Amino acid sequence: MIKARVTVTLKNGVLDPQGKAIEGALGALGFEGVGQVRQGKVFDLELAGDDKAKAESDLKAMCEKLLANTVIENYTISVA
């Protein structure tokens, strides 16, 4: 069994209204000095088998086809 984490974030220059809303809410809650909040997604997955190279290849395909909108998002993959 291979455990993996995929982190998806918006590319620089892409507007992040959700991040702006979080930033404003944190300020309203009294958290001073918080800025440039960017919101993203994290996927934790378990893949059958022990072949890390295949797992990384499959994860990249998953990101390209479903998990990330590669026009506006970047992704990173970590395999344990």
JSON list of C-alpha atoms in Angstrom, two decimals:
[
{"chain": "A", "resi": 1, "resn": "MET", "atom": "CA", "xyz": [0.00, 0.00, 0.00]},
{"chain": "A", "resi": 2, "resn": "ILE", "atom": "CA", "xyz": [1.35, 3.42, -0.98]},
{"chain": "A", "resi": 3, "resn": "LYS", "atom": "CA", "xyz": [0.15, 6.58, 0.73]},
{"chain": "A", "resi": 4, "resn": "ALA", "atom": "CA", "xyz": [0.23, 9.83, -1.19]},
{"chain": "A", "resi": 5, "resn": "ARG", "atom": "CA", "xyz": [-0.74, 13.45, -0.74]},
{"chain": "A", "resi": 6, "resn": "VAL", "atom": "CA", "xyz": [-1.68, 15.76, -3.60]},
{"chain": "A", "resi": 7, "resn": "THR", "atom": "CA", "xyz": [-1.74, 19.50, -2.87]},
{"chain": "A", "resi": 8, "resn": "VAL", "atom": "CA", "xyz": [-3.52, 21.74, -5.36]},
{"chain": "A", "resi": 9, "resn": "THR", "atom": "CA", "xyz": [-3.10, 25.53, -5.28]},
{"chain": "A", "resi": 10, "resn": "LEU", "atom": "CA", "xyz": [-4.06, 28.39, -7.55]},
{"chain": "A", "resi": 11, "resn": "LYS", "atom": "CA", "xyz": [-1.33, 29.66, -9.85]},
{"chain": "A", "resi": 12, "resn": "ASN", "atom": "CA", "xyz": [0.20, 33.05, -9.09]},
{"chain": "A", "resi": 13, "resn": "GLY", "atom": "CA", "xyz": [-1.82, 35.79, -10.72]},
{"chain": "A", "resi": 14, "resn": "VAL", "atom": "CA", "xyz": [-5.12, 33.92, -10.50]},
{"chain": "A", "resi": 15, "resn": "LEU", "atom": "CA", "xyz": [-7.64, 35.77, -8.34]},
{"chain": "A", "resi": 16, "resn": "ASP", "atom": "CA", "xyz": [-8.57, 33.94, -5.13]},
{"chain": "A", "resi": 17, "resn": "PRO", "atom": "CA", "xyz": [-11.86, 35.34, -3.78]},
{"chain": "A", "resi": 18, "resn": "GLN", "atom": "CA", "xyz": [-12.12, 32.57, -1.19]},
{"chain": "A", "resi": 19, "resn": "GLY", "atom": "CA", "xyz": [-8.64, 33.41, 0.10]},
{"chain": "A", "resi": 20, "resn": "LYS", "atom": "CA", "xyz": [-9.62, 37.09, 0.32]},
{"chain": "A", "resi": 21, "resn": "ALA", "atom": "CA", "xyz": [-12.77, 36.16, 2.28]},
{"chain": "A", "resi": 22, "resn": "ILE", "atom": "CA", "xyz": [-10.72, 34.05, 4.70]},
{"chain": "A", "resi": 23, "resn": "GLU", "atom": "CA", "xyz": [-8.22, 36.88, 5.09]},
{"chain": "A", "resi": 24, "resn": "GLY", "atom": "CA", "xyz": [-11.04, 39.32, 5.93]},
{"chain": "A", "resi": 25, "resn": "ALA", "atom": "CA", "xyz": [-12.66, 36.90, 8.37]},
{"chain": "A", "resi": 26, "resn": "LEU", "atom": "CA", "xyz": [-9.38, 36.33, 10.19]},
{"chain": "A", "resi": 27, "resn": "GLY", "atom": "CA", "xyz": [-8.97, 40.09, 10.58]},
{"chain": "A", "resi": 28, "resn": "ALA", "atom": "CA", "xyz": [-12.53, 40.39, 11.88]},
{"chain": "A", "resi": 29, "resn": "LEU", "atom": "CA", "xyz": [-11.74, 37.68, 14.45]},
{"chain": "A", "resi": 30, "resn": "GLY", "atom": "CA", "xyz": [-8.84, 39.75, 15.74]},
{"chain": "A", "resi": 31, "resn": "PHE", "atom": "CA", "xyz": [-5.93, 38.02, 14.02]},
{"chain": "A", "resi": 32, "resn": "GLU", "atom": "CA", "xyz": [-3.75, 40.97, 13.06]},
{"chain": "A", "resi": 33, "resn": "GLY", "atom": "CA", "xyz": [-1.04, 40.97, 10.41]},
{"chain": "A", "resi": 34, "resn": "VAL", "atom": "CA", "xyz": [-2.44, 38.14, 8.27]},
{"chain": "A", "resi": 35, "resn": "GLY", "atom": "CA", "xyz": [-2.17, 38.80, 4.54]},
{"chain": "A", "resi": 36, "resn": "GLN", "atom": "CA", "xyz": [-1.94, 37.18, 1.12]},
{"chain": "A", "resi": 37, "resn": "VAL", "atom": "CA", "xyz": [-4.13, 34.20, 2.10]},
{"chain": "A", "resi": 38, "resn": "ARG", "atom": "CA", "xyz": [-4.43, 31.63, -0.69]},
{"chain": "A", "resi": 39, "resn": "GLN", "atom": "CA", "xyz": [-6.89, 28.76, -0.46]},
{"chain": "A", "resi": 40, "resn": "GLY", "atom": "CA", "xyz": [-6.16, 25.31, -1.87]},
{"chain": "A", "resi": 41, "resn": "LYS", "atom": "CA", "xyz": [-7.09, 21.63, -1.72]},
{"chain": "A", "resi": 42, "resn": "VAL", "atom": "CA", "xyz": [-5.37, 18.58, -0.24]},
{"chain": "A", "resi": 43, "resn": "PHE", "atom": "CA", "xyz": [-6.10, 14.99, -1.30]},
{"chain": "A", "resi": 44, "resn": "ASP", "atom": "CA", "xyz": [-4.82, 12.05, 0.77]},
{"chain": "A", "resi": 45, "resn": "LEU", "atom": "CA", "xyz": [-4.90, 8.80, -1.20]},
{"chain": "A", "resi": 46, "resn": "GLU", "atom": "CA", "xyz": [-3.94, 5.17, -0.69]},
{"chain": "A", "resi": 47, "resn": "LEU", "atom": "CA", "xyz": [-2.92, 3.19, -3.74]},
{"chain": "A", "resi": 48, "resn": "ALA", "atom": "CA", "xyz": [-2.63, -0.59, -3.93]},
{"chain": "A", "resi": 49, "resn": "GLY", "atom": "CA", "xyz": [0.79, -2.04, -4.71]},
{"chain": "A", "resi": 50, "resn": "ASP", "atom": "CA", "xyz": [4.39, -1.18, -3.90]},
{"chain": "A", "resi": 51, "resn": "ASP", "atom": "CA", "xyz": [5.64, 0.37, -7.18]},
{"chain": "A", "resi": 52, "resn": "LYS", "atom": "CA", "xyz": [6.33, 4.03, -6.34]},
{"chain": "A", "resi": 53, "resn": "ALA", "atom": "CA", "xyz": [7.16, 4.95, -9.94]},
{"chain": "A", "resi": 54, "resn": "LYS", "atom": "CA", "xyz": [3.80, 3.61, -11.16]},
{"chain": "A", "resi": 55, "resn": "ALA", "atom": "CA", "xyz": [2.02, 5.32, -8.26]},
{"chain": "A", "resi": 56, "resn": "GLU", "atom": "CA", "xyz": [3.62, 8.67, -9.15]},
{"chain": "A", "resi": 57, "resn": "SER", "atom": "CA", "xyz": [2.72, 8.21, -12.80]},
{"chain": "A", "resi": 58, "resn": "ASP", "atom": "CA", "xyz": [-0.88, 7.33, -11.91]},
{"chain": "A", "resi": 59, "resn": "LEU", "atom": "CA", "xyz": [-1.12, 10.28, -9.50]},
{"chain": "A", "resi": 60, "resn": "LYS", "atom": "CA", "xyz": [0.13, 12.68, -12.18]},
{"chain": "A", "resi": 61, "resn": "ALA", "atom": "CA", "xyz": [-2.53, 11.34, -14.56]},
{"chain": "A", "resi": 62, "resn": "MET", "atom": "CA", "xyz": [-5.20, 11.75, -11.86]},
{"chain": "A", "resi": 63, "resn": "CYS", "atom": "CA", "xyz": [-4.17, 15.37, -11.37]},
{"chain": "A", "resi": 64, "resn": "GLU", "atom": "CA", "xyz": [-4.09, 16.13, -15.08]},
{"chain": "A", "resi": 65, "resn": "LYS", "atom": "CA", "xyz": [-7.50, 14.52, -15.69]},
{"chain": "A", "resi": 66, "resn": "LEU", "atom": "CA", "xyz": [-9.50, 15.31, -12.54]},
{"chain": "A", "resi": 67, "resn": "LEU", "atom": "CA", "xyz": [-7.92, 16.59, -9.35]},
{"chain": "A", "resi": 68, "resn": "ALA", "atom": "CA", "xyz": [-6.49, 19.86, -10.71]},
{"chain": "A", "resi": 69, "resn": "ASN", "atom": "CA", "xyz": [-7.60, 22.36, -13.31]},
{"chain": "A", "resi": 70, "resn": "THR", "atom": "CA", "xyz": [-4.14, 22.81, -14.80]},
{"chain": "A", "resi": 71, "resn": "VAL", "atom": "CA", "xyz": [-5.14, 26.01, -16.59]},
{"chain": "A", "resi": 72, "resn": "ILE", "atom": "CA", "xyz": [-5.41, 27.87, -13.26]},
{"chain": "A", "resi": 73, "resn": "GLU", "atom": "CA", "xyz": [-3.98, 25.45, -10.67]},
{"chain": "A", "resi": 74, "resn": "ASN", "atom": "CA", "xyz": [-0.61, 23.91, -9.80]},
{"chain": "A", "resi": 75, "resn": "TYR", "atom": "CA", "xyz": [-0.22, 20.62, -7.98]},
{"chain": "A", "resi": 76, "resn": "THR", "atom": "CA", "xyz": [2.45, 18.81, -6.01]},
{"chain": "A", "resi": 77, "resn": "ILE", "atom": "CA", "xyz": [2.62, 15.11, -5.25]},
{"chain": "A", "resi": 78, "resn": "SER", "atom": "CA", "xyz": [4.33, 13.48, -2.30]},
{"chain": "A", "resi": 79, "resn": "VAL", "atom": "CA", "xyz": [4.53, 9.70, -1.97]},
{"chain": "A", "resi": 80, "resn": "ALA", "atom": "CA", "xyz": [5.36, 7.96, 1.31]}
]
